PDB file of C-alpha atoms in Angstrom:
ATOM      1  CA  ASP A   1       8.678  -6.093  10.097  1.00  0.00           C
ATOM      2  CA  PHE A   2       4.805  -3.422   8.936  1.00  0.00           C
ATOM      3  CA  SER A   3       3.643  -6.251   8.198  1.00  0.00           C
ATOM      4  CA  GLN A   4       3.404  -9.203  10.776  1.00  0.00           C
ATOM      5  CA  LEU A   5       2.231  -6.740  12.960  1.00  0.00           C
ATOM      6  CA  ARG A   6      -1.459  -5.648  11.385  1.00  0.00           C
ATOM      7  CA  ASN A   7      -1.736  -9.416  10.490  1.00  0.00           C
ATOM      8  CA  LEU A   8      -1.768  -9.767  14.457  1.00  0.00           C
ATOM      9  CA  ILE A   9      -4.024  -6.447  14.609  1.00  0.00           C
ATOM     10  CA  VAL A  10      -6.436  -8.560  11.848  1.00  0.00           C
ATOM     11  CA  GLU A  11      -6.256 -11.785  13.592  1.00  0.00           C
ATOM     12  CA  ASN A  12      -6.993 -10.255  16.733  1.00  0.00           C
ATOM     13  CA  ALA A  13     -10.324  -8.039  15.170  1.00  0.00           C
ATOM     14  CA  LYS A  14     -13.611  -8.604  16.592  1.00  0.00           C
ATOM     15  CA  SER A  15     -15.867  -6.529  14.039  1.00  0.00           C
ATOM     16  CA  GLU A  16     -16.503  -7.725  10.300  1.00  0.00           C
ATOM     17  CA  PHE A  17     -14.797  -5.380   8.680  1.00  0.00           C
ATOM     18  CA  VAL A  18     -11.234  -4.271   9.560  1.00  0.00           C
ATOM     19  CA  PHE A  19     -10.393  -0.683   8.761  1.00  0.00           C
ATOM     20  CA  MET A  20      -6.496   0.384   8.526  1.00  0.00           C
ATOM     21  CA  LEU A  21      -5.284   4.081   9.354  1.00  0.00           C
ATOM     22  CA  ALA A  22      -1.495   5.151  10.772  1.00  0.00           C
ATOM     23  CA  VAL A  23      -0.689   6.935  13.843  1.00  0.00           C
ATOM     24  CA  ASP A  24      -0.673   9.782  10.996  1.00  0.00           C
ATOM     25  CA  GLU A  25      -2.864   9.654   8.870  1.00  0.00           C
ATOM     26  CA  ASP A  26      -6.547  10.917   9.612  1.00  0.00           C
ATOM     27  CA  ILE A  27     -10.506  10.402   7.783  1.00  0.00           C
ATOM     28  CA  LEU A  28     -12.555  13.294   9.182  1.00  0.00           C
ATOM     29  CA  ARG A  29     -13.689  15.095   6.181  1.00  0.00           C
ATOM     30  CA  SER A  30     -15.128  11.587   5.419  1.00  0.00           C
ATOM     31  CA  ALA A  31     -15.763   9.089   8.318  1.00  0.00           C
ATOM     32  CA  HIS A  32     -19.663   9.458   8.618  1.00  0.00           C
ATOM     33  CA  LEU A  33     -19.577   7.912   4.399  1.00  0.00           C
ATOM     34  CA  LEU A  34     -17.299   4.593   6.162  1.00  0.00           C
ATOM     35  CA  ARG A  35     -20.378   2.701   7.640  1.00  0.00           C
ATOM     36  CA  GLU A  36     -22.526   4.048   5.301  1.00  0.00           C
ATOM     37  CA  LEU A  37     -20.810   2.699   2.098  1.00  0.00           C
ATOM     38  CA  LEU A  38     -19.437  -0.672   4.444  1.00  0.00           C
ATOM     39  CA  GLU A  39     -23.664  -1.225   5.429  1.00  0.00           C
ATOM     40  CA  GLN A  40     -24.095  -1.116   2.046  1.00  0.00           C
ATOM     41  CA  ALA A  41     -21.490  -3.239   0.249  1.00  0.00           C
ATOM     42  CA  GLN A  42     -22.754  -6.389  -1.202  1.00  0.00           C
ATOM     43  CA  ASN A  43     -21.313  -9.819  -0.451  1.00  0.00           C
ATOM     44  CA  PRO A  44     -18.739 -11.558  -1.827  1.00  0.00           C
ATOM     45  CA  THR A  45     -16.646  -8.116  -1.620  1.00  0.00           C
ATOM     46  CA  LEU A  46     -13.765  -8.119   0.752  1.00  0.00           C
ATOM     47  CA  GLY A  47     -11.315  -5.006   0.218  1.00  0.00           C
ATOM     48  CA  PHE A  48     -12.541  -1.732   0.054  1.00  0.00           C
ATOM     49  CA  PHE A  49      -9.425   1.299  -1.638  1.00  0.00           C
ATOM     50  CA  ILE A  50     -10.045   3.941  -0.404  1.00  0.00           C
ATOM     51  CA  ASN A  51      -7.789   6.978  -1.896  1.00  0.00           C
ATOM     52  CA  ILE A  52      -5.350   7.979   0.346  1.00  0.00           C
ATOM     53  CA  GLN A  53      -4.198  11.577  -0.002  1.00  0.00           C
ATOM     54  CA  ASN A  54       0.003  12.618   0.303  1.00  0.00           C
ATOM     55  CA  LEU A  55       0.550  15.973   1.315  1.00  0.00           C
ATOM     56  CA  TYR A  56       3.791  18.146   0.389  1.00  0.00           C
ATOM     57  CA  ALA A  57       5.290  20.829   1.708  1.00  0.00           C
ATOM     58  CA  ASP A  58       8.638  22.374   0.642  1.00  0.00           C
ATOM     59  CA  GLU A  59       8.921  24.324   2.619  1.00  0.00           C
ATOM     60  CA  PRO A  60       7.067  25.734   5.817  1.00  0.00           C
ATOM     61  CA  GLY A  61       4.296  28.037   5.755  1.00  0.00           C
ATOM     62  CA  LYS A  62       4.488  27.668   1.363  1.00  0.00           C
ATOM     63  CA  ALA A  63       1.059  25.889   0.045  1.00  0.00           C
ATOM     64  CA  LEU A  64       0.869  22.130   0.736  1.00  0.00           C
ATOM     65  CA  ARG A  65       0.696  19.870  -2.610  1.00  0.00           C
ATOM     66  CA  SER A  66      -0.867  16.762  -2.675  1.00  0.00           C
ATOM     67  CA  GLU A  67      -0.667  13.279  -4.891  1.00  0.00           C
ATOM     68  CA  VAL A  68      -3.618  10.944  -4.475  1.00  0.00           C
ATOM     69  CA  LEU A  69      -3.237   6.747  -4.483  1.00  0.00           C
ATOM     70  CA  PRO A  70      -6.432   4.419  -3.997  1.00  0.00           C
ATOM     71  CA  TYR A  71      -5.511   1.821  -1.950  1.00  0.00           C
ATOM     72  CA  VAL A  72      -7.789  -1.344   0.133  1.00  0.00           C
ATOM     73  CA  ARG A  73      -7.129   0.242   3.448  1.00  0.00           C
ATOM     74  CA  CYS A  74     -10.914  -1.333   4.284  1.00  0.00           C
ATOM     75  CA  PHE A  75     -11.793  -4.765   3.901  1.00  0.00           C
ATOM     76  CA  ARG A  76     -14.070  -7.679   5.178  1.00  0.00           C
ATOM     77  CA  LYS A  77     -12.709 -10.162   8.583  1.00  0.00           C
ATOM     78  CA  ASP A  78     -11.030 -13.080   6.499  1.00  0.00           C
ATOM     79  CA  GLU A  79      -8.661 -15.491   7.956  1.00  0.00           C
ATOM     80  CA  ARG A  80      -6.897 -15.329   4.118  1.00  0.00           C
ATOM     81  CA  LEU A  81      -5.805 -12.326   3.712  1.00  0.00           C
ATOM     82  CA  LYS A  82      -2.541 -11.436   5.155  1.00  0.00           C
ATOM     83  CA  TYR A  83      -0.741  -8.030   4.855  1.00  0.00           C
ATOM     84  CA  ILE A  84       3.153  -9.718   2.869  1.00  0.00           C
ATOM     85  CA  GLY A  85       5.615  -6.667   2.639  1.00  0.00           C
ATOM     86  CA  SER A  86       8.346  -5.554   5.322  1.00  0.00           C
ATOM     87  CA  VAL A  87       7.680  -1.880   3.924  1.00  0.00           C
ATOM     88  CA  HIS A  88       4.681  -0.605   2.335  1.00  0.00           C
ATOM     89  CA  GLU A  89       2.660  -3.523   3.298  1.00  0.00           C
ATOM     90  CA  ASP A  90      -0.323  -4.664   1.703  1.00  0.00           C
ATOM     91  CA  ILE A  91      -3.374  -6.709   2.068  1.00  0.00           C
ATOM     92  CA  PHE A  92      -4.587  -6.075  -1.601  1.00  0.00           C
ATOM     93  CA  GLN A  93      -2.209  -8.954  -3.619  1.00  0.00           C
ATOM     94  CA  SER A  94      -4.306 -11.719  -1.220  1.00  0.00           C
ATOM     95  CA  ILE A  95      -7.436 -11.115  -2.360  1.00  0.00           C
ATOM     96  CA  GLN A  96      -6.205 -10.437  -5.827  1.00  0.00           C
ATOM     97  CA  ALA A  97      -5.724 -13.965  -5.401  1.00  0.00           C
ATOM     98  CA  LEU A  98      -8.813 -15.466  -4.132  1.00  0.00           C
ATOM     99  CA  GLU A  99      -9.945 -12.623  -7.155  1.00  0.00           C
ATOM    100  CA  LYS A 100      -8.317 -15.587  -9.694  1.00  0.00           C
ATOM    101  CA  GLU A 101      -9.214 -18.271  -7.670  1.00  0.00           C
ATOM    102  CA  ALA A 102     -12.977 -17.338  -7.633  1.00  0.00           C
ATOM    103  CA  GLY A 103     -13.403 -15.751 -10.795  1.00  0.00           C
ATOM    104  CA  GLN A 104     -14.598 -12.488  -9.677  1.00  0.00           C
ATOM    105  CA  ASP A 105     -14.600  -9.001  -9.033  1.00  0.00           C
ATOM    106  CA  LEU A 106     -14.440  -9.154  -4.428  1.00  0.00           C
ATOM    107  CA  MET A 107     -12.816  -5.862  -4.650  1.00  0.00           C
ATOM    108  CA  GLU A 108     -15.249  -2.232  -4.478  1.00  0.00           C
ATOM    109  CA  HIS A 109     -13.930   1.089  -5.198  1.00  0.00           C
ATOM    110  CA  PHE A 110     -14.867   3.781  -3.204  1.00  0.00           C
ATOM    111  CA  GLY A 111     -13.473   5.715  -4.894  1.00  0.00           C
ATOM    112  CA  GLU A 112     -13.748   9.759  -4.802  1.00  0.00           C
ATOM    113  CA  ARG A 113     -16.126   9.222  -1.632  1.00  0.00           C
ATOM    114  CA  ILE A 114     -13.901   8.852   0.930  1.00  0.00           C
ATOM    115  CA  TYR A 115     -10.452   9.814   1.553  1.00  0.00           C
ATOM    116  CA  ILE A 116      -7.371   9.565   3.889  1.00  0.00           C
ATOM    117  CA  SER A 117      -5.209  13.118   4.500  1.00  0.00           C
ATOM    118  CA  HIS A 118      -1.434  11.464   5.207  1.00  0.00           C
ATOM    119  CA  TYR A 119       0.767  13.549   6.803  1.00  0.00           C
ATOM    120  CA  GLY A 120       4.163  11.591   7.194  1.00  0.00           C
ATOM    121  CA  TYR A 121       5.980  13.197   4.059  1.00  0.00           C
ATOM    122  CA  ILE A 122       4.422  16.886   4.976  1.00  0.00           C
ATOM    123  CA  SER A 123       8.337  18.220   4.903  1.00  0.00           C
ATOM    124  CA  PRO A 124      10.471  17.620   3.818  1.00  0.00           C
ATOM    125  CA  GLU A 125      13.705  16.321   6.886  1.00  0.00           C
ATOM    126  CA  ALA A 126      10.423  13.779   6.720  1.00  0.00           C
ATOM    127  CA  ARG A 127      10.171  12.543   3.313  1.00  0.00           C
ATOM    128  CA  GLN A 128      14.129  11.749   3.328  1.00  0.00           C
ATOM    129  CA  TYR A 129      14.297  10.274   6.904  1.00  0.00           C
ATOM    130  CA  LYS A 130      11.135   8.020   6.328  1.00  0.00           C
ATOM    131  CA  SER A 131      12.578   7.060   2.187  1.00  0.00           C
ATOM    132  CA  GLU A 132      15.958   5.672   4.071  1.00  0.00           C
ATOM    133  CA  ARG A 133      13.855   3.488   6.825  1.00  0.00           C
ATOM    134  CA  ASN A 134      11.640   2.024   4.554  1.00  0.00           C
ATOM    135  CA  PHE A 135      14.721   2.099   2.157  1.00  0.00           C
ATOM    136  CA  ASN A 136      16.764   0.285   4.828  1.00  0.00           C
ATOM    137  CA  TYR A 137      13.689  -2.267   6.313  1.00  0.00           C
ATOM    138  CA  SER A 138      13.493  -3.447   2.042  1.00  0.00           C
ATOM    139  CA  ASP A 139      16.734  -4.844   2.214  1.00  0.00           C
ATOM    140  CA  LEU A 140      15.865  -7.765   4.465  1.00  0.00           C
ATOM    141  CA  GLU A 141      12.422  -8.220   1.333  1.00  0.00           C
ATOM    142  CA  VAL A 142      13.878  -7.946  -1.668  1.00  0.00           C
ATOM    143  CA  LEU A 143      15.839 -10.825  -0.189  1.00  0.00           C
ATOM    144  CA  THR A 144      13.379 -13.258   0.495  1.00  0.00           C
ATOM    145  CA  PRO A 145      10.480 -14.598  -1.941  1.00  0.00           C
ATOM    146  CA  GLU A 146       8.060 -12.669  -0.855  1.00  0.00           C
ATOM    147  CA  ALA A 147       9.526  -9.638  -2.206  1.00  0.00           C
ATOM    148  CA  ARG A 148       7.224  -7.598  -4.323  1.00  0.00           C
ATOM    149  CA  PRO A 149       7.570  -5.684  -7.636  1.00  0.00           C
ATOM    150  CA  ALA A 150       6.042  -2.294  -5.882  1.00  0.00           C
ATOM    151  CA  THR A 151       9.088  -2.505  -3.683  1.00  0.00           C
ATOM    152  CA  TYR A 152      11.266  -2.932  -6.196  1.00  0.00           C
ATOM    153  CA  ILE A 153       9.981   0.318  -7.335  1.00  0.00           C
ATOM    154  CA  PHE A 154      10.044   2.356  -4.750  1.00  0.00           C
ATOM    155  CA  ARG A 155      14.192   1.399  -3.813  1.00  0.00           C
ATOM    156  CA  ILE A 156      14.721   2.204  -7.879  1.00  0.00           C
ATOM    157  CA  SER A 157      13.083   5.418  -6.914  1.00  0.00           C
ATOM    158  CA  TYR A 158      15.330   6.239  -3.506  1.00  0.00           C
ATOM    159  CA  LEU A 159      18.849   4.690  -5.689  1.00  0.00           C
ATOM    160  CA  LEU A 160      17.649   7.056  -8.880  1.00  0.00           C
ATOM    161  CA  ALA A 161      17.421  10.183  -6.450  1.00  0.00           C
ATOM    162  CA  LYS A 162      19.775   8.842  -4.945  1.00  0.00           C
ATOM    163  CA  ASP A 163      22.612   8.637  -8.358  1.00  0.00           C
ATOM    164  CA  ASN A 164      22.919   4.943  -7.664  1.00  0.00           C
ATOM    165  CA  PHE A 165      21.829   3.791 -11.047  1.00  0.00           C
ATOM    166  CA  GLN A 166      24.322   0.397 -11.269  1.00  0.00           C
ATOM    167  CA  GLN A 167      22.231  -0.592  -8.472  1.00  0.00           C
ATOM    168  CA  ALA A 168      19.719   0.878  -9.267  1.00  0.00           C
ATOM    169  CA  GLY A 169      19.687  -1.248 -12.662  1.00  0.00           C
ATOM    170  CA  GLN A 170      20.585  -4.210 -11.635  1.00  0.00           C
ATOM    171  CA  GLU A 171      17.240  -3.869  -9.172  1.00  0.00           C
ATOM    172  CA  ALA A 172      14.771  -2.576 -12.070  1.00  0.00           C
ATOM    173  CA  HIS A 173      16.676  -6.005 -13.345  1.00  0.00           C
ATOM    174  CA  GLN A 174      15.104  -8.678 -10.151  1.00  0.00           C
ATOM    175  CA  ALA A 175      12.752  -6.981 -11.033  1.00  0.00           C
ATOM    176  CA  LEU A 176      11.722  -7.511 -14.231  1.00  0.00           C
ATOM    177  CA  LEU A 177      12.473 -11.284 -13.460  1.00  0.00           C
ATOM    178  CA  LEU A 178       9.430 -11.415 -10.087  1.00  0.00           C
ATOM    179  CA  LEU A 179       6.969  -9.342 -12.797  1.00  0.00           C
ATOM    180  CA  GLU A 180       7.416 -13.167 -15.128  1.00  0.00           C
ATOM    181  CA  ARG A 181       5.653 -14.885 -12.085  1.00  0.00           C
ATOM    182  CA  ASP A 182       2.469 -15.684 -12.576  1.00  0.00           C
ATOM    183  CA  GLU A 183       0.611 -13.632  -9.867  1.00  0.00           C
ATOM    184  CA  TYR A 184       2.405 -11.028 -10.762  1.00  0.00           C
ATOM    185  CA  LYS A 185       1.879 -10.475 -15.348  1.00  0.00           C
ATOM    186  CA  ASP A 186      -1.454  -9.111 -14.940  1.00  0.00           C
ATOM    187  CA  GLN A 187       0.820  -5.957 -12.984  1.00  0.00           C
ATOM    188  CA  LEU A 188       1.364  -3.391 -16.301  1.00  0.00           C
ATOM    189  CA  ASP A 189       1.675  -0.561 -13.888  1.00  0.00           C
ATOM    190  CA  ILE A 190       4.705  -1.811 -12.964  1.00  0.00           C
ATOM    191  CA  LYS A 191       5.850  -2.557 -16.603  1.00  0.00           C
ATOM    192  CA  ALA A 192       5.971   0.445 -17.385  1.00  0.00           C
ATOM    193  CA  GLN A 193       7.566   2.539 -14.675  1.00  0.00           C
ATOM    194  CA  LEU A 194      10.275   0.326 -14.786  1.00  0.00           C
TER     195      LEU A 194
END
């Protein structure tokens, strides 16, 4: 369970801000900006979206292609914030719940200013290995009350790629039921994917 490990790291962090970087990622091109942006951050901002650039190569020696997605990878240390999810763990939902409670925005987008480069999917073999591993890890998550719509999206994509349409349909149904819960009603992007 990746979230348990990240929560342990956060619990033992000694600084005001926590920044998560995986072993197959770097922030070399924009690391100097991170400290500057955090020094300018205003209270009560808790979380900061940073663009993750997933890099892919379909064959060795071929040009890289990429996909950029924003994730909360930097946040103020706060005991109310917890990572959730056995795979593709995130802290976004903790901050989002606090936003609803406070009635104000608690997240900031660093936008195009900072990128994390992720090399974990660079080869087809790495993508296949990680997809299979993550699918197996997510088996446990979907059986718990902590199951998240995003986990179902990943699983449905995996199942469709394997031509397992029956199970993909069943999991899409479960995801739609989950999206009826109050904490997920505003996740229109996930509804659109389904």
